[in-house]
Structure formats: C-alpha cells, structure tokens
Short mmCIF file of C-alpha atoms in Angstrom, two decimals:
data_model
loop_
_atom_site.label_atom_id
_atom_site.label_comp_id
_atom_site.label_asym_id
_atom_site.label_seq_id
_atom_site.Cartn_x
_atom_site.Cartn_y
_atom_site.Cartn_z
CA UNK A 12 63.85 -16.29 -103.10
CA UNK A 13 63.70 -14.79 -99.72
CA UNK A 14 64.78 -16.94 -96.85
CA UNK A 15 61.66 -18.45 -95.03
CA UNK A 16 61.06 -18.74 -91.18
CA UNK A 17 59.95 -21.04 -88.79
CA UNK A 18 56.87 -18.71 -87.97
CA UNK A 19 56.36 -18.68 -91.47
CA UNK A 20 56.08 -22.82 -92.51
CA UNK A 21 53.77 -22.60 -89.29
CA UNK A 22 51.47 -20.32 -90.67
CA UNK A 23 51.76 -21.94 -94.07
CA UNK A 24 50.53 -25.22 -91.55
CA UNK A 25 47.86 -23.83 -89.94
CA UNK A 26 49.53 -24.89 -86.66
CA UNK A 27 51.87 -23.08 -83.92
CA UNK A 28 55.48 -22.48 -84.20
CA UNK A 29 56.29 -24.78 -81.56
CA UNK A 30 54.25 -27.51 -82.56
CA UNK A 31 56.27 -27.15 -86.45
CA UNK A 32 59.23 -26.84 -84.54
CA UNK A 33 58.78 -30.13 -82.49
CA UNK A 34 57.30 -31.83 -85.19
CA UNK A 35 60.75 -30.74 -87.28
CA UNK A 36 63.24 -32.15 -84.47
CA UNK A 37 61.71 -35.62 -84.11
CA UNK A 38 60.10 -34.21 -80.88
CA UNK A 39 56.27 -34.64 -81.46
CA UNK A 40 53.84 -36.95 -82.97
CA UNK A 41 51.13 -35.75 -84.92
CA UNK A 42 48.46 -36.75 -87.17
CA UNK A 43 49.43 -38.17 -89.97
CA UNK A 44 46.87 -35.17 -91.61
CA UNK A 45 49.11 -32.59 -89.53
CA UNK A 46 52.15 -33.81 -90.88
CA UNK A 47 51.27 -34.08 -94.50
CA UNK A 48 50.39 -30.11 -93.63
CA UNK A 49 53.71 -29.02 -92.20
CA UNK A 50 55.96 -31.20 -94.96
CA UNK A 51 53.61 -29.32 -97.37
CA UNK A 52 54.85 -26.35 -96.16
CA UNK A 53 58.16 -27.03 -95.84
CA UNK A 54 58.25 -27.61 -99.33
CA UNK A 55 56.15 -25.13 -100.76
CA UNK A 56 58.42 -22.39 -99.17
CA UNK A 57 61.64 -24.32 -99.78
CA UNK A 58 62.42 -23.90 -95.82
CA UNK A 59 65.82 -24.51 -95.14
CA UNK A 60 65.88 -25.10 -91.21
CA UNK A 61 63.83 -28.43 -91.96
CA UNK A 62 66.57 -31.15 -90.95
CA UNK A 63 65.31 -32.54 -87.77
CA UNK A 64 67.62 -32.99 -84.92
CA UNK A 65 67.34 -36.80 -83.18
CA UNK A 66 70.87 -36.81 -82.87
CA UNK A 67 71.27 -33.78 -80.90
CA UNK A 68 71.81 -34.66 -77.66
CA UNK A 69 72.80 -31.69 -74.88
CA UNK A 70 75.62 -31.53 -72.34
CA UNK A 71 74.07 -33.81 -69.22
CA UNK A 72 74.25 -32.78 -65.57
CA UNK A 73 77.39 -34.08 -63.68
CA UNK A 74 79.41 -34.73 -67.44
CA UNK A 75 82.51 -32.47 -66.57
CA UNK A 76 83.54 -28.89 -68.05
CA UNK A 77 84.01 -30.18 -71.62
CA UNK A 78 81.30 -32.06 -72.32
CA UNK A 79 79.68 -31.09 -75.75
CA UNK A 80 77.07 -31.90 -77.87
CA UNK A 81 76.87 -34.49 -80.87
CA UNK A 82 77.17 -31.65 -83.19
CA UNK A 83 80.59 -30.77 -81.92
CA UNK A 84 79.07 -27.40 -81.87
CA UNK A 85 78.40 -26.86 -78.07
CA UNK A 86 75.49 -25.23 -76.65
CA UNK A 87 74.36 -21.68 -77.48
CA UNK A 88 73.18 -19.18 -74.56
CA UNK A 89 70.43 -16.66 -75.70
CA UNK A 90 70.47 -14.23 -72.80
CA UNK A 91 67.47 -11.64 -72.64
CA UNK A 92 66.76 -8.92 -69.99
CA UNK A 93 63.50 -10.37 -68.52
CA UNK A 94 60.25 -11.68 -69.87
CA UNK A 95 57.84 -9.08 -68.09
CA UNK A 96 57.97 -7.33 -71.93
CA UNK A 97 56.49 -9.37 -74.62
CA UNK A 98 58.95 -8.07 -77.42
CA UNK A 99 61.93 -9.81 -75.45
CA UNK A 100 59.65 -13.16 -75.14
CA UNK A 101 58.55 -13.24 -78.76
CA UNK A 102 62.38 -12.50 -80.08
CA UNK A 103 63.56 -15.16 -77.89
CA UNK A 104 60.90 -17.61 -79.20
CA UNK A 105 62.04 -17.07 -82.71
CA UNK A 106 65.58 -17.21 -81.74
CA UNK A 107 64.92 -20.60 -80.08
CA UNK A 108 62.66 -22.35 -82.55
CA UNK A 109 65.48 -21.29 -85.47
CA UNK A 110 68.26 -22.68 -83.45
CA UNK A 111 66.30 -25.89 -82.47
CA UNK A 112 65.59 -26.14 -86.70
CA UNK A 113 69.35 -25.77 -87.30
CA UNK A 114 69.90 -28.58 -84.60
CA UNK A 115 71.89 -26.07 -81.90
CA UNK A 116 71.05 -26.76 -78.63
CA UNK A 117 70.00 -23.61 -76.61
CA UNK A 118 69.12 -22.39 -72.81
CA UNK A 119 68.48 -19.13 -72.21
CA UNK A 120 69.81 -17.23 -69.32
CA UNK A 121 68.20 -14.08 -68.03
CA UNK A 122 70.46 -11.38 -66.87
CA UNK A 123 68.00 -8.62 -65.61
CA UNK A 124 67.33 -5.21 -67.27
CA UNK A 125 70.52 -3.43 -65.78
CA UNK A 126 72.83 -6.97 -66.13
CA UNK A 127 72.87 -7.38 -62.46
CA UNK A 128 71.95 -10.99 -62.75
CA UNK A 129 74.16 -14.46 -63.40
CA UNK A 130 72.05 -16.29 -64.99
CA UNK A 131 73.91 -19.10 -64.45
CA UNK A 132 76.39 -17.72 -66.93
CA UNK A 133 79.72 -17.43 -64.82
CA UNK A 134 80.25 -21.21 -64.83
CA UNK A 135 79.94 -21.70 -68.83
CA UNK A 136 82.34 -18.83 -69.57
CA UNK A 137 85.97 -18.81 -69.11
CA UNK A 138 87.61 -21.90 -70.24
CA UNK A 139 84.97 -24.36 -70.22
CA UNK A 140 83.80 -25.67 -73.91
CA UNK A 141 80.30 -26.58 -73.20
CA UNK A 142 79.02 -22.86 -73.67
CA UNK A 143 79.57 -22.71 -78.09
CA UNK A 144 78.27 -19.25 -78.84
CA UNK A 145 76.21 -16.02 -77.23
CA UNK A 146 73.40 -14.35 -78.49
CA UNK A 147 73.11 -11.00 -76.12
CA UNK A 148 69.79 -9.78 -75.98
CA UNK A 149 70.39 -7.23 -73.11
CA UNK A 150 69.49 -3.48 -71.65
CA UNK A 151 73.04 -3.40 -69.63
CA UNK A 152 75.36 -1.84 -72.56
CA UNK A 153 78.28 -2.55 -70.32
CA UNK A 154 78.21 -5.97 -69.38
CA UNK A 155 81.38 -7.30 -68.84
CA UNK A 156 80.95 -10.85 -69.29
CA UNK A 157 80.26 -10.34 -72.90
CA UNK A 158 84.13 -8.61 -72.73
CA UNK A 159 85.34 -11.98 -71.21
CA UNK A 160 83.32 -14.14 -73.46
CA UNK A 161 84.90 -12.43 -76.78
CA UNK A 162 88.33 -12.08 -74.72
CA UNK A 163 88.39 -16.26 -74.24
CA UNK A 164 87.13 -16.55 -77.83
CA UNK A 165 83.48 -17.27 -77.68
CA UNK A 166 81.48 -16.55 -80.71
CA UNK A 167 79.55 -13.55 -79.90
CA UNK A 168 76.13 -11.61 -81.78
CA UNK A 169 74.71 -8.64 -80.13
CA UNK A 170 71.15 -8.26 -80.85
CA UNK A 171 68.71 -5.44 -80.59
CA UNK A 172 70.67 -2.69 -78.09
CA UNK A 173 74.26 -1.81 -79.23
CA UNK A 174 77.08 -1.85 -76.61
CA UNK A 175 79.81 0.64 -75.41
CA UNK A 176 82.40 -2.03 -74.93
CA UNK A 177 84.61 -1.93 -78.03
CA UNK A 178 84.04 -5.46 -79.22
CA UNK A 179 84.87 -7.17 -82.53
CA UNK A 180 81.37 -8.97 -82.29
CA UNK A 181 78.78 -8.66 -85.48
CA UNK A 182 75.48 -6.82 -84.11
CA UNK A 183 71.85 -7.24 -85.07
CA UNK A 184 69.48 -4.10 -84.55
CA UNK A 185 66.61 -1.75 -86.59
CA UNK A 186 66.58 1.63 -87.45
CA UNK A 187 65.71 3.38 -84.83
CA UNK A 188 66.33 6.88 -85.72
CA UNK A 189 64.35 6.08 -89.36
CA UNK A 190 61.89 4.58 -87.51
CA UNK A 191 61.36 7.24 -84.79
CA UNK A 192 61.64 9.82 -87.34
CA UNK A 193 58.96 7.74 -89.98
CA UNK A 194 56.21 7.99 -86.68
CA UNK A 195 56.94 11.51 -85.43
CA UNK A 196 56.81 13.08 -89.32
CA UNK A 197 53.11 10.80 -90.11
CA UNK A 198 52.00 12.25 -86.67
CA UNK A 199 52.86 16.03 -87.88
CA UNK A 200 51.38 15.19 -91.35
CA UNK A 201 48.54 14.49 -89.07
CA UNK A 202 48.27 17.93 -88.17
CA UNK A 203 49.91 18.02 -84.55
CA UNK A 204 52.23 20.34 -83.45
CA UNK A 205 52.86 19.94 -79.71
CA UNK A 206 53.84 16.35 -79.47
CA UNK A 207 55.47 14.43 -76.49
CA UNK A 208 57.86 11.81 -76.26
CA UNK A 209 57.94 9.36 -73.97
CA UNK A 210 61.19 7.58 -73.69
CA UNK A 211 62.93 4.59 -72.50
CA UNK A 212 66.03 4.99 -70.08
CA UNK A 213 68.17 7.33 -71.41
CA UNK A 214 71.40 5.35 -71.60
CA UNK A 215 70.05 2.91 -74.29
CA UNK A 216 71.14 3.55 -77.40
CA UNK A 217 67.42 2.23 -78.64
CA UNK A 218 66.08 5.78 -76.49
CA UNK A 219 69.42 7.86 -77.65
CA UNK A 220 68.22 6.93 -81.78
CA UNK A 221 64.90 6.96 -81.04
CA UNK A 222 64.60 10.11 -79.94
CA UNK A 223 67.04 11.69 -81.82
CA UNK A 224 64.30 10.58 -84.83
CA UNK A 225 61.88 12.32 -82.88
CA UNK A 226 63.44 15.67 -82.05
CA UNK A 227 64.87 15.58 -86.01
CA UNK A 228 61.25 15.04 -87.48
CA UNK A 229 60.06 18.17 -85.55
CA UNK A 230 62.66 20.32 -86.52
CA UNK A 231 62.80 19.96 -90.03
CA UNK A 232 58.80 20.17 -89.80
CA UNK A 233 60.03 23.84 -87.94
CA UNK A 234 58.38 22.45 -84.44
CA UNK A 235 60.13 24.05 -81.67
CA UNK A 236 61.39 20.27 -79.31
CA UNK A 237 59.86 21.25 -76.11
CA UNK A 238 61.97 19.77 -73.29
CA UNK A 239 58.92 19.48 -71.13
CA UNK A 240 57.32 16.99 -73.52
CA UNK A 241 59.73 14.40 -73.19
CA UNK A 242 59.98 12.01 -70.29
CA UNK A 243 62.54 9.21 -69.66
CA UNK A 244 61.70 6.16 -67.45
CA UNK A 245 61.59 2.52 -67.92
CA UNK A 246 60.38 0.02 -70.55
CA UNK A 247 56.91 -0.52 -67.88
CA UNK A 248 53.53 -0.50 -68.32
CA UNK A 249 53.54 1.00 -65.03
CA UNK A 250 56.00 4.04 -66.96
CA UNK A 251 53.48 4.46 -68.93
CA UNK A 252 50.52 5.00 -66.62
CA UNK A 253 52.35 7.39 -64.50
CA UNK A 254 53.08 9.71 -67.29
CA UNK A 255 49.28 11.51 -67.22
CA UNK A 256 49.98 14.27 -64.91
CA UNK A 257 53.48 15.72 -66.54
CA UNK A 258 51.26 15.69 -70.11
CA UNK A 259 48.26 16.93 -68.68
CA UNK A 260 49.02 20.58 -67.53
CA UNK A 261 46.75 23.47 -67.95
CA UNK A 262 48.25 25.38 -71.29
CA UNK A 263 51.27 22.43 -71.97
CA UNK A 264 49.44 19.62 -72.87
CA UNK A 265 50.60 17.89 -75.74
CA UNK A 266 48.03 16.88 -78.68
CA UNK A 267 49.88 13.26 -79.72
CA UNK A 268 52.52 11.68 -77.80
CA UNK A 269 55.29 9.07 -79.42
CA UNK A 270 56.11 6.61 -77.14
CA UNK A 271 59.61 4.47 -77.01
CA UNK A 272 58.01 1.55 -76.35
CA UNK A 273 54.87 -0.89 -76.81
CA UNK A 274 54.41 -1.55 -73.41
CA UNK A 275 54.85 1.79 -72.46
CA UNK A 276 52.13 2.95 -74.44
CA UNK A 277 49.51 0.01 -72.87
CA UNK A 278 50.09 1.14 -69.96
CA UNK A 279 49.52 4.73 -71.08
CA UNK A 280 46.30 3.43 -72.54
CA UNK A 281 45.23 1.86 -69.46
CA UNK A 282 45.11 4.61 -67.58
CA UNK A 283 44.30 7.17 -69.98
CA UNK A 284 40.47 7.23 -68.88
CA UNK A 285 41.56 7.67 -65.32
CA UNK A 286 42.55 11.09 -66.41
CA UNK A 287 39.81 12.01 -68.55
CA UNK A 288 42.07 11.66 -71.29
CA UNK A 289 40.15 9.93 -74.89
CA UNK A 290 42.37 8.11 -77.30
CA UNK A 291 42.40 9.26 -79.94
CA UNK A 292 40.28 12.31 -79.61
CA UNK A 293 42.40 14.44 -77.12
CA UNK A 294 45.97 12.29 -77.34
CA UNK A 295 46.95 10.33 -80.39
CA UNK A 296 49.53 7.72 -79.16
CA UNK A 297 52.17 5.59 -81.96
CA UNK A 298 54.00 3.12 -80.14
CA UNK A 299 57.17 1.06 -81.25
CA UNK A 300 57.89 -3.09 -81.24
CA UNK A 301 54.63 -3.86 -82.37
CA UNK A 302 53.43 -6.67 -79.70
CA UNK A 303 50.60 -8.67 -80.35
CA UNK A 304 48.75 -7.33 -77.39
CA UNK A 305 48.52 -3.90 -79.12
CA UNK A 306 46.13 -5.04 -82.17
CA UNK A 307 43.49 -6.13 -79.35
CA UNK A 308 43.65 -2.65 -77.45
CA UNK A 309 40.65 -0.08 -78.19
CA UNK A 310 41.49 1.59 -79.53
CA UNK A 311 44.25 -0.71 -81.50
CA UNK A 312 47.86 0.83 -81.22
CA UNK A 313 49.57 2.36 -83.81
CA UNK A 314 53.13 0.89 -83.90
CA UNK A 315 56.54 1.09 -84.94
CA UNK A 316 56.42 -3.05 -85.85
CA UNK A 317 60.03 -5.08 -85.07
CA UNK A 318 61.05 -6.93 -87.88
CA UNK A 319 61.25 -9.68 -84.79
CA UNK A 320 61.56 -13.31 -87.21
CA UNK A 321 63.82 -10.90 -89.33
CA UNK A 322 66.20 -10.03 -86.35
CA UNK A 323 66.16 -13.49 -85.07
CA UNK A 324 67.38 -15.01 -88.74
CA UNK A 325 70.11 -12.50 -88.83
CA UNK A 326 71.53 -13.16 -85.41
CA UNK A 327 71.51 -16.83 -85.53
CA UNK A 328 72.83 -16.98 -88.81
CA UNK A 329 75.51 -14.54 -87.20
CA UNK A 330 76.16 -16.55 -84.78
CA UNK A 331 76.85 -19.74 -87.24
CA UNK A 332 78.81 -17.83 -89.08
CA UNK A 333 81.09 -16.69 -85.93
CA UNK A 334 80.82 -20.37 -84.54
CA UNK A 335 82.37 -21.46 -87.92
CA UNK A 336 85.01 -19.18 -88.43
CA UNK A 337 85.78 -20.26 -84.77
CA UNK A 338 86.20 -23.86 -85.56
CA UNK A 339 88.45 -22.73 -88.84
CA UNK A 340 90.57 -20.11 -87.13
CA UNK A 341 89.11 -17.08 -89.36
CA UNK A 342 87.73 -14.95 -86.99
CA UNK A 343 88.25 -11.67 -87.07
CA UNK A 344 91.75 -10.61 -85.90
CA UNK A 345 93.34 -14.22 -86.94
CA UNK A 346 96.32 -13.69 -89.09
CA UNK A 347 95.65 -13.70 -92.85
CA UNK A 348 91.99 -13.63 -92.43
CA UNK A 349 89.37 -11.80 -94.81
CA UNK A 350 86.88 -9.10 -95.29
CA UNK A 351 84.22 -11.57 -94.27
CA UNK A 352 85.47 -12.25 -91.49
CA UNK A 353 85.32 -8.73 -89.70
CA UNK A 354 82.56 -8.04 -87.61
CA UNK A 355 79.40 -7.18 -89.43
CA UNK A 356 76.39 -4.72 -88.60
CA UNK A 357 72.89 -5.43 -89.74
CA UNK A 358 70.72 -2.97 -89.42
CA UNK A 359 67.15 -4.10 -90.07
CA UNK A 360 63.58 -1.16 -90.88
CA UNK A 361 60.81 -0.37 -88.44
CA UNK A 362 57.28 -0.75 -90.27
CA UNK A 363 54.91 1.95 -89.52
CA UNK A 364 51.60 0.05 -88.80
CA UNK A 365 48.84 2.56 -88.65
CA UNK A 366 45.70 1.04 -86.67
CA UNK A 367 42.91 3.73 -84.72
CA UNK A 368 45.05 5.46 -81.68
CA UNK A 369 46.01 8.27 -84.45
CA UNK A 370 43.77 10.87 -85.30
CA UNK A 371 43.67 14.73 -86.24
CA UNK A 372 43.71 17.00 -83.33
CA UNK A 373 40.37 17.88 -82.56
CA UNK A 374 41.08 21.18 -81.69
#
C-alpha cells in the first residue's frame, strides 16, 4: 500500500492539514465528532505519521549551544528561498506538518532567492548540536553553508534545485526535462509551431532541464528553436507581465508560450488583456508547479503539477534516514559502510494537468 500523507488523512477528515496535524501532536482540542473523523482516517489509510508528539519539547532560549530536544534528535532547519511564490509555501507546509507527525521539531529559516540571507543559520552550524538535520529548499546552487554543514557532519537533503557543490548529500527533485518536454510536445500536438519559452534564471538547473525539454520537444517535432522566443528572468509575477512586448512583434509573435513557472504565467495572464492579447485564442499558455491559485484563473492554467506531498515525504524521510545513519556512524564515507548508505537521488514526475489556457491556434 502506498504511503499516505498528512494532506491526505486531512482530506479523508474533512478538515485542514493543520488542524489534523495539531490534533495529531496533542496540540488542539476538538470536538469529540472531529476527532472520531480524523482517527477514522488515520485508520482507514493506515497513516503512519500518527504518533503524537507531547513529549517533544524544543531547544529553549538562553539553554546553551547543546541543548537538544527530548527526542535526542535535535531540531531540523527547513530553509526555503522566500514565500512571495506559493510553490515554496505549500512545499514547506507539507514538509512541516510531516516532520511535526514524526515528532521532529522544525523552524524554518529563509535564505533569499540568491542565498544572500542568514537566516539565523550561522549560529546553529558549526559545532553546536542543537541544529539535527537540513532540508535545503534554495535558488542559490552555491551556498556555502550547506558545504560547512555536510563538512561538520550535519545530515543534509537537497530538495527541489540541484547544487554545483560536490556534496555527498541525497537530493529530492522532478523531472524536469520529461516534464518540460511532456508540455511543449501536447502544445505541438495542438497544432502550434512558433512557441515561446519563458524561463526562470538561467543558472538553475530547474530552467537548464526545463528548457532543454522544451528546445528537445521542438526539434524532434522538426520546429526550428527560435532564440527570440525564449526569455530568461525571474520566478515573478511581475516577469511575467513584462514579457508582452518581446512576444508581441509584428511577424514574430509566437502562437503558445511554455512558461518555467506558475507564477510566471499569472502574471502573464494578468496582463495579457493590457496588450490585446486573448487567452487562449491568440496565446495558449502551460505553466509548471501547479499552485492552487491557477485552477481559479480564467481562463484556468494549464500546468506542469509538482508532486509537492510526494517531494516533501521523500525529503523528510531522507533526512531520517541521514539523521540515523548519523547517530550509528554509517553515513556515507564511514569506514565499512554500505550501498545504502551512499547518497541517494530521487527523482519524482511532473503531471500534465490540462485545464482551458490551451487551445488550437486560431489562425
């Protein structure tokens, strides 16, 4: 049987995640009708996670360098980029509510999209105890801390963008070429043949694969990649909206346009009309994350959909796998370790979710 989430047993409850998850960890009271739901749940989908945590009690302000919790475990960092895009925020969410089910403490430190920030990170790292793992969710592929983290022995998972610094850490990400190529090949099969791309920054390894889908698909469809189509910038909705006048000129414009990035493409939506530009009937637009916003868009956005509570299993159970091997000196490199121990890769599928920004060129 497949492993079930957090989001999932909520679902199951007709209730949020967070209330499940407080209800879970001893956190919450609620009706006694509400709780039958939730235990219902648990049970019905044989949810693992469901061992609340009363006994978990985090490091306190003022208790020294090597105070840890009652798990022995220490705490976990989740660091993410910002929370300006909704993909980062949801991840997180699912990251936190399975760590808080698993009884791991957690804060979450925000580094900024090109790593330039702390987050209060410095003081945990580099022979202190208290810090007991690191989930990276970051846009900076050369952050250095994560090089002093592994360096000092902190269990490590890398989670979404992959890294240039050679790291024995295990890595949690899609398949971004498949995905890019999956989008780019249904919009051909849709009969367009001058299609853009609009890209994240190009040192991400999510814009390297994801275009390198993109230009793929329209060669073996025998498109000719027109450099002029494709246009690098942030992950913004502001990005988006400022793309209009490169893909409207007289004679170049594009028929359907495959955008990087969710929130790119809202704010390619958004200001679509300003340009005299009809979605879907002049530009067909597929996105890729697959944020909630973009079912309630009109026209609703055709995505590339995260696996997001898929990604989030994955790189806690990562992570509890690295904090273990940790605590029985396995991890990878240790003298007469195994095969398991060696840093792993999971690489998860994008879903092609096919809603009304796509249509036929109309011309």
């Amino acid at each position: 049987m497949a492993t079930m989430t957090l989001t999932q047993v909520a679902q199951h409850a007709g209730v949020s995640t967070s209330t499940a998850s407080r209800y879970l960890r001893g956190q919450l009271n609620v009706q006694p009708e509400t709780a039958a739901r939730i235990d219902a749940a648990v049970a019905a989908l044989d949810y693992r996670g469901a061992t609340t945590n009363r006994g978990v009690r985090t490091a306190r302000p003022g208790a020294g360098a090597h105070a840890r919790t009652d798990t022995g475990q220490g705490v976990v960092a989740l660091v993410v980029p910002d929370f300006t895009n909704p993909f980062f925020t949801t991840l997180a969410e699912e990251c936190a509510d399975l760590a808080a089910s698993r009884q791991i403490p957690l804060v979450v430190a925000v580094s900024g999209k090109h790593g330039e920030r702390d987050g209060g990170l410095s003081p945990l790292i580099g022979g202190s105890d208290v810090l007991g793992g690191l989930i990276y969710l970051g846009m900076s592929r050369t952050d250095e801390r994560l090089a002093r983290a592994v360096e000092d022995g902190l269990p490590v998972v890398v989670i979404d963008e992959e890294i240039d610094l050679d790291l024995a850490v295990d890595t949690v990400t899609v398949d971004n070429y498949g995905g890019a190529y999956q989008a780019t090949r249904y919009l051909i099969q849709q009969g367009h043949r001058r299609i853009a791309h609009v890209a994240g920054p190009p040192e991400l390894s999510t814009t390297q694969e994801r275009k390198r889908g993109y230009v793929d698909a329209l060669t073996d469809a025998g498109l000719a990649v027109d450099p002029e189509l494709v246009r690098h910038g942030p992950y913004t909705e502001q990005f988006g909206a400022s793309t209009f006048p490169y893909l409207t000129r007289p004679g170049n414009a594009p028929t359907a346009v495959f955008v990087g990035s969710d929130i790119v493409a809202v704010g390619m939506l958004g200001a679509a009309e300003l340009h005299g530009i009809r979605i879907p009937e002049d530009l067909s637009v597929v996105g890729c994350d697959g944020i909630r916003i973009g079912q309630w868009l009109r026209p609703q956005l055709t995505t590339l959909e995260q696996p997001v509570a898929a990604l989030a299993l994955a790189a806690v159970d990562a992570l509890e796998r690295a904090m273990a091997r940790r605590e029985t000196g396995t991890g990878a490199g240790t003298p007469g370790a195994d095969a398991a121990a060696e840093p792993a890769r999971t690489v998860l599928p994008l879903h092609l979710v096919i809603r009304g920004s796509v249509a036929p060129p109309s011309a």
